[in-house]
Short mmCIF file of C-alpha atoms in Angstrom, two decimals:
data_model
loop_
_atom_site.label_atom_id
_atom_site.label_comp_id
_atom_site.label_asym_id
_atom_site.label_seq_id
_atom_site.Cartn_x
_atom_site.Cartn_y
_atom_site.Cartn_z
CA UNK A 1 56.02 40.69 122.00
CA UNK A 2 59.05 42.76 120.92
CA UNK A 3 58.88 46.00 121.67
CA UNK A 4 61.20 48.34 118.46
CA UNK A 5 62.97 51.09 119.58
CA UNK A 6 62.05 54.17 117.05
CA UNK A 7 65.03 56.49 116.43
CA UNK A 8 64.23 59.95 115.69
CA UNK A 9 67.03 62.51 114.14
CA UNK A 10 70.01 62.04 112.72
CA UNK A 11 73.12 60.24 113.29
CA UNK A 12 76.58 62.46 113.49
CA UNK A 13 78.28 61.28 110.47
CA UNK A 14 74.74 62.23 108.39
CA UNK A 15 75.20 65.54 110.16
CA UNK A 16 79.07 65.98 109.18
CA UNK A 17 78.34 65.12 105.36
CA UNK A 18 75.88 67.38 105.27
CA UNK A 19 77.72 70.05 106.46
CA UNK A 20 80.55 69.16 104.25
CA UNK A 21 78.09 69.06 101.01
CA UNK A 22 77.28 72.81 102.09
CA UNK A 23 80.54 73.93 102.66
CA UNK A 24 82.06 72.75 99.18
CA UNK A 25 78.90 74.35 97.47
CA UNK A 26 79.49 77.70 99.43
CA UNK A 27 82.86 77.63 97.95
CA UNK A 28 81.94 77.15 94.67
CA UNK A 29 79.77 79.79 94.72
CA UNK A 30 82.00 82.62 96.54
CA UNK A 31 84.86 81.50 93.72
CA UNK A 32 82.06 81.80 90.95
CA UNK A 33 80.77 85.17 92.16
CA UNK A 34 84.83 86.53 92.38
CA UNK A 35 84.70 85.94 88.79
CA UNK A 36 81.32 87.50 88.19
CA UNK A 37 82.36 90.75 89.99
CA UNK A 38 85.75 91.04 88.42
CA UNK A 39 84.35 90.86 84.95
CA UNK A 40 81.69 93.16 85.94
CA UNK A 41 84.34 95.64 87.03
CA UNK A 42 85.99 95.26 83.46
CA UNK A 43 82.70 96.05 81.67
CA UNK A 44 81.76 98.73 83.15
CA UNK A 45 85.65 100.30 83.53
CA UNK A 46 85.60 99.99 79.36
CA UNK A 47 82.06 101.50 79.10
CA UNK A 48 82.85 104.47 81.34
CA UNK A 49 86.26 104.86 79.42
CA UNK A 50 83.87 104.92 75.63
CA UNK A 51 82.10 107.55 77.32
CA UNK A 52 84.22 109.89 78.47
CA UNK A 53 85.76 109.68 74.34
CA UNK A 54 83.00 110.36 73.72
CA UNK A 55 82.08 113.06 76.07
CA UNK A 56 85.86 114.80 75.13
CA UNK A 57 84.68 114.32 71.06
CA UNK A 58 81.26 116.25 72.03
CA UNK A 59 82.91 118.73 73.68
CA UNK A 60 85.90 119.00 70.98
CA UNK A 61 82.75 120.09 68.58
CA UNK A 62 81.10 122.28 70.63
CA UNK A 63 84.61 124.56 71.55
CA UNK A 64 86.64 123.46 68.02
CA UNK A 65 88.58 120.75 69.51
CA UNK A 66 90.17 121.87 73.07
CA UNK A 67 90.48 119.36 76.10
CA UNK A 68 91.92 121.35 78.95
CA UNK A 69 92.14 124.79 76.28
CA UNK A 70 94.59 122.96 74.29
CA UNK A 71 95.01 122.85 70.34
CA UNK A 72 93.48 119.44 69.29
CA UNK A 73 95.24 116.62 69.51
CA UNK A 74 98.26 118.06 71.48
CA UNK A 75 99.93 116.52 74.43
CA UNK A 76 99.93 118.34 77.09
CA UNK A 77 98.28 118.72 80.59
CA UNK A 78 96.50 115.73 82.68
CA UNK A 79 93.98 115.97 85.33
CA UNK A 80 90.87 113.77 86.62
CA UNK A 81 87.87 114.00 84.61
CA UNK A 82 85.79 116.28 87.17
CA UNK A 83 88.88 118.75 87.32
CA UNK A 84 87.26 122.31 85.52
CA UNK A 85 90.33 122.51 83.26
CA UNK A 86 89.52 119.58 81.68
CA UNK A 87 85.79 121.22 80.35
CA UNK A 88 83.94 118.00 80.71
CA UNK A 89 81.84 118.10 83.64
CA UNK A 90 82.09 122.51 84.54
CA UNK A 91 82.48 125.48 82.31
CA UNK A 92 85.72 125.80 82.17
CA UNK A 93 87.07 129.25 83.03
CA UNK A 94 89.44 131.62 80.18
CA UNK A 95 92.51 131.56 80.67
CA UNK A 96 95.91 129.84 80.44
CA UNK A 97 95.97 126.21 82.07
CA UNK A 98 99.44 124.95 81.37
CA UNK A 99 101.92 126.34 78.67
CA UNK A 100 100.10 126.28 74.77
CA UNK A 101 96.84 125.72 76.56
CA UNK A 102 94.29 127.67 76.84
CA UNK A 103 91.07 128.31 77.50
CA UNK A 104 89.45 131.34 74.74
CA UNK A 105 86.53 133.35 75.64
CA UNK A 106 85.06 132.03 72.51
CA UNK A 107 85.28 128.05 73.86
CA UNK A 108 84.63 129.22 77.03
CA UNK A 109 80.87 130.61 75.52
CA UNK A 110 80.56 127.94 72.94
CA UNK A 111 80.59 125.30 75.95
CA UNK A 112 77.42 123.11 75.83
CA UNK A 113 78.21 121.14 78.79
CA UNK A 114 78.62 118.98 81.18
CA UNK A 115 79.24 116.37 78.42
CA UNK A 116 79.77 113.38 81.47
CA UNK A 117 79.35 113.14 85.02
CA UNK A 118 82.36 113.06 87.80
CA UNK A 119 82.97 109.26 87.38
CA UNK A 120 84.85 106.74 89.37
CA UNK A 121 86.24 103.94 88.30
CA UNK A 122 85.15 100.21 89.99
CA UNK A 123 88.01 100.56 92.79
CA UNK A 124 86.34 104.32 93.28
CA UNK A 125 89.29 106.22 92.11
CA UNK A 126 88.57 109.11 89.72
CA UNK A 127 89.09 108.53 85.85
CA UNK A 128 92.27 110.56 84.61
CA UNK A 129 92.97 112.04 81.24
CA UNK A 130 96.64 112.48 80.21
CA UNK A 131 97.29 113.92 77.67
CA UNK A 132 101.02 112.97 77.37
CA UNK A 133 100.79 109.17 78.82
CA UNK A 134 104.01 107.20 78.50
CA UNK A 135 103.12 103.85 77.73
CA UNK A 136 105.31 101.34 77.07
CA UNK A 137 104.60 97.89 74.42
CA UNK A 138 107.14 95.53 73.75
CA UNK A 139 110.16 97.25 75.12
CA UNK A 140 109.38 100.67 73.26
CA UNK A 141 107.85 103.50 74.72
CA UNK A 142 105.74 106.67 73.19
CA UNK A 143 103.31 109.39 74.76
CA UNK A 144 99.53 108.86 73.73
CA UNK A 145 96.97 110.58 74.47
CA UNK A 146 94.68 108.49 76.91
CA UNK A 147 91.83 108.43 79.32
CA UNK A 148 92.73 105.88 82.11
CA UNK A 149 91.63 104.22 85.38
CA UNK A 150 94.83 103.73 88.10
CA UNK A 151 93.66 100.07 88.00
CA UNK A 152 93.01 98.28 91.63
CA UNK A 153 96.28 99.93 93.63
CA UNK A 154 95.29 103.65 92.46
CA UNK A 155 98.63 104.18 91.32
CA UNK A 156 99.28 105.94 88.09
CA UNK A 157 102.55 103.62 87.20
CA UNK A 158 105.00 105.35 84.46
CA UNK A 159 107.39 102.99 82.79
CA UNK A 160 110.79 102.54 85.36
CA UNK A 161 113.35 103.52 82.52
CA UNK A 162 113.33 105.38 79.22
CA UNK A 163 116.15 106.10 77.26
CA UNK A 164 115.90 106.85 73.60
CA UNK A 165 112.47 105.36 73.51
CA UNK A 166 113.55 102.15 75.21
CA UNK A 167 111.36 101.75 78.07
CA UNK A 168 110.25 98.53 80.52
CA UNK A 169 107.99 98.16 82.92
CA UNK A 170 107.85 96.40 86.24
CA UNK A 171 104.38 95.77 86.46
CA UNK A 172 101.81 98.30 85.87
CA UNK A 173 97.87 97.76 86.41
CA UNK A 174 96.78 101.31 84.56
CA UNK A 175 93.89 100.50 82.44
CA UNK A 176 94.01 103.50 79.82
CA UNK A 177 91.89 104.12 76.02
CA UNK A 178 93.94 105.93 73.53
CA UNK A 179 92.09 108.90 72.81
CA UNK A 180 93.46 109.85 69.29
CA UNK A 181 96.55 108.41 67.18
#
């Protein structure tokens, strides 16, 4: 009579390909969900960057076109979105803010706000608006007016030389919307 030995479990190579198997697959999904995340971050960076326009175009009806007190579509002062200058998210108070700006008791009273909330962007850095941003295409430089994320660093990164309206740029990872031409 022949007696069969019955092996129970398995053997180390089984063990090592499975392992293997899972490791490759975790991989694939930690590189697929980097992807996911950083497009998420770019969605909702663009979104937030549409609404506070269009928060700044509400509030440009409601007080006859002032951002920060200023004439419409002047360049001027900068500051985050939440700042009270700016009139987004606070009544702004009267007064002068920074050379032809300022606030009138009649914008001040015709405020219907807040038009947006304090908002960060995805690296949770508040958005800014400038109103005299130097950006710089193609080797030529002009001021816009712009509502912009620092980008991942959180550095607000100017163009590294401008002369005569020659300008280049190093790198810069500023993410900004022009808010009027």
């Amino acid at each position: 009579m022949r007696i069969s030995k019955v092996h129970h479990g398995f053997t180390i190579v089984e063990l090592l390909i499975v392992i293997v198997v899972i490791g490759i697959l975790a991989a694939i999904v930690v590189v697929a969900y980097n992807g996911v995340t950083e497009s998420a971050n770019g969605a909702k960076m663009n979104s937030d960057l549409r609404n506070i326009k269009n928060a700044i175009n509400r509030l440009g009806v409601d007080t006859n076109g002032t951002l920060f007190g200023c004439p419409t579509r002047t360049f001027g002062p900068e500051g985050s979105v939440g700042s009270p200058n700016a009139g987004l998210v606070s009544t702004p108070v009267a007064g002068t803010v920074q050379e032809t700006c300022t606030w009138s008791t009649d914008a001040v009273n015709s405020w219907r706000g807040p038009y947006i909330q304090a908002l960060t962007d995805p690296w949770d850095n508040q958005y800014r608006i400038d109103l005299d941003y130097f950006i710089c295409e193609n080797g030529s430089g002009r001021l816009i007016a712009a509502v912009l994320s620092n980008g991942p660093d959180g550095n607000l990164q100017y163009p590294t030389t401008a002369n005569s309206g020659a300008c280049t740029v190093n790198s810069s990872d500023d993410i900004y919307l022009e808010l009027w031409r």
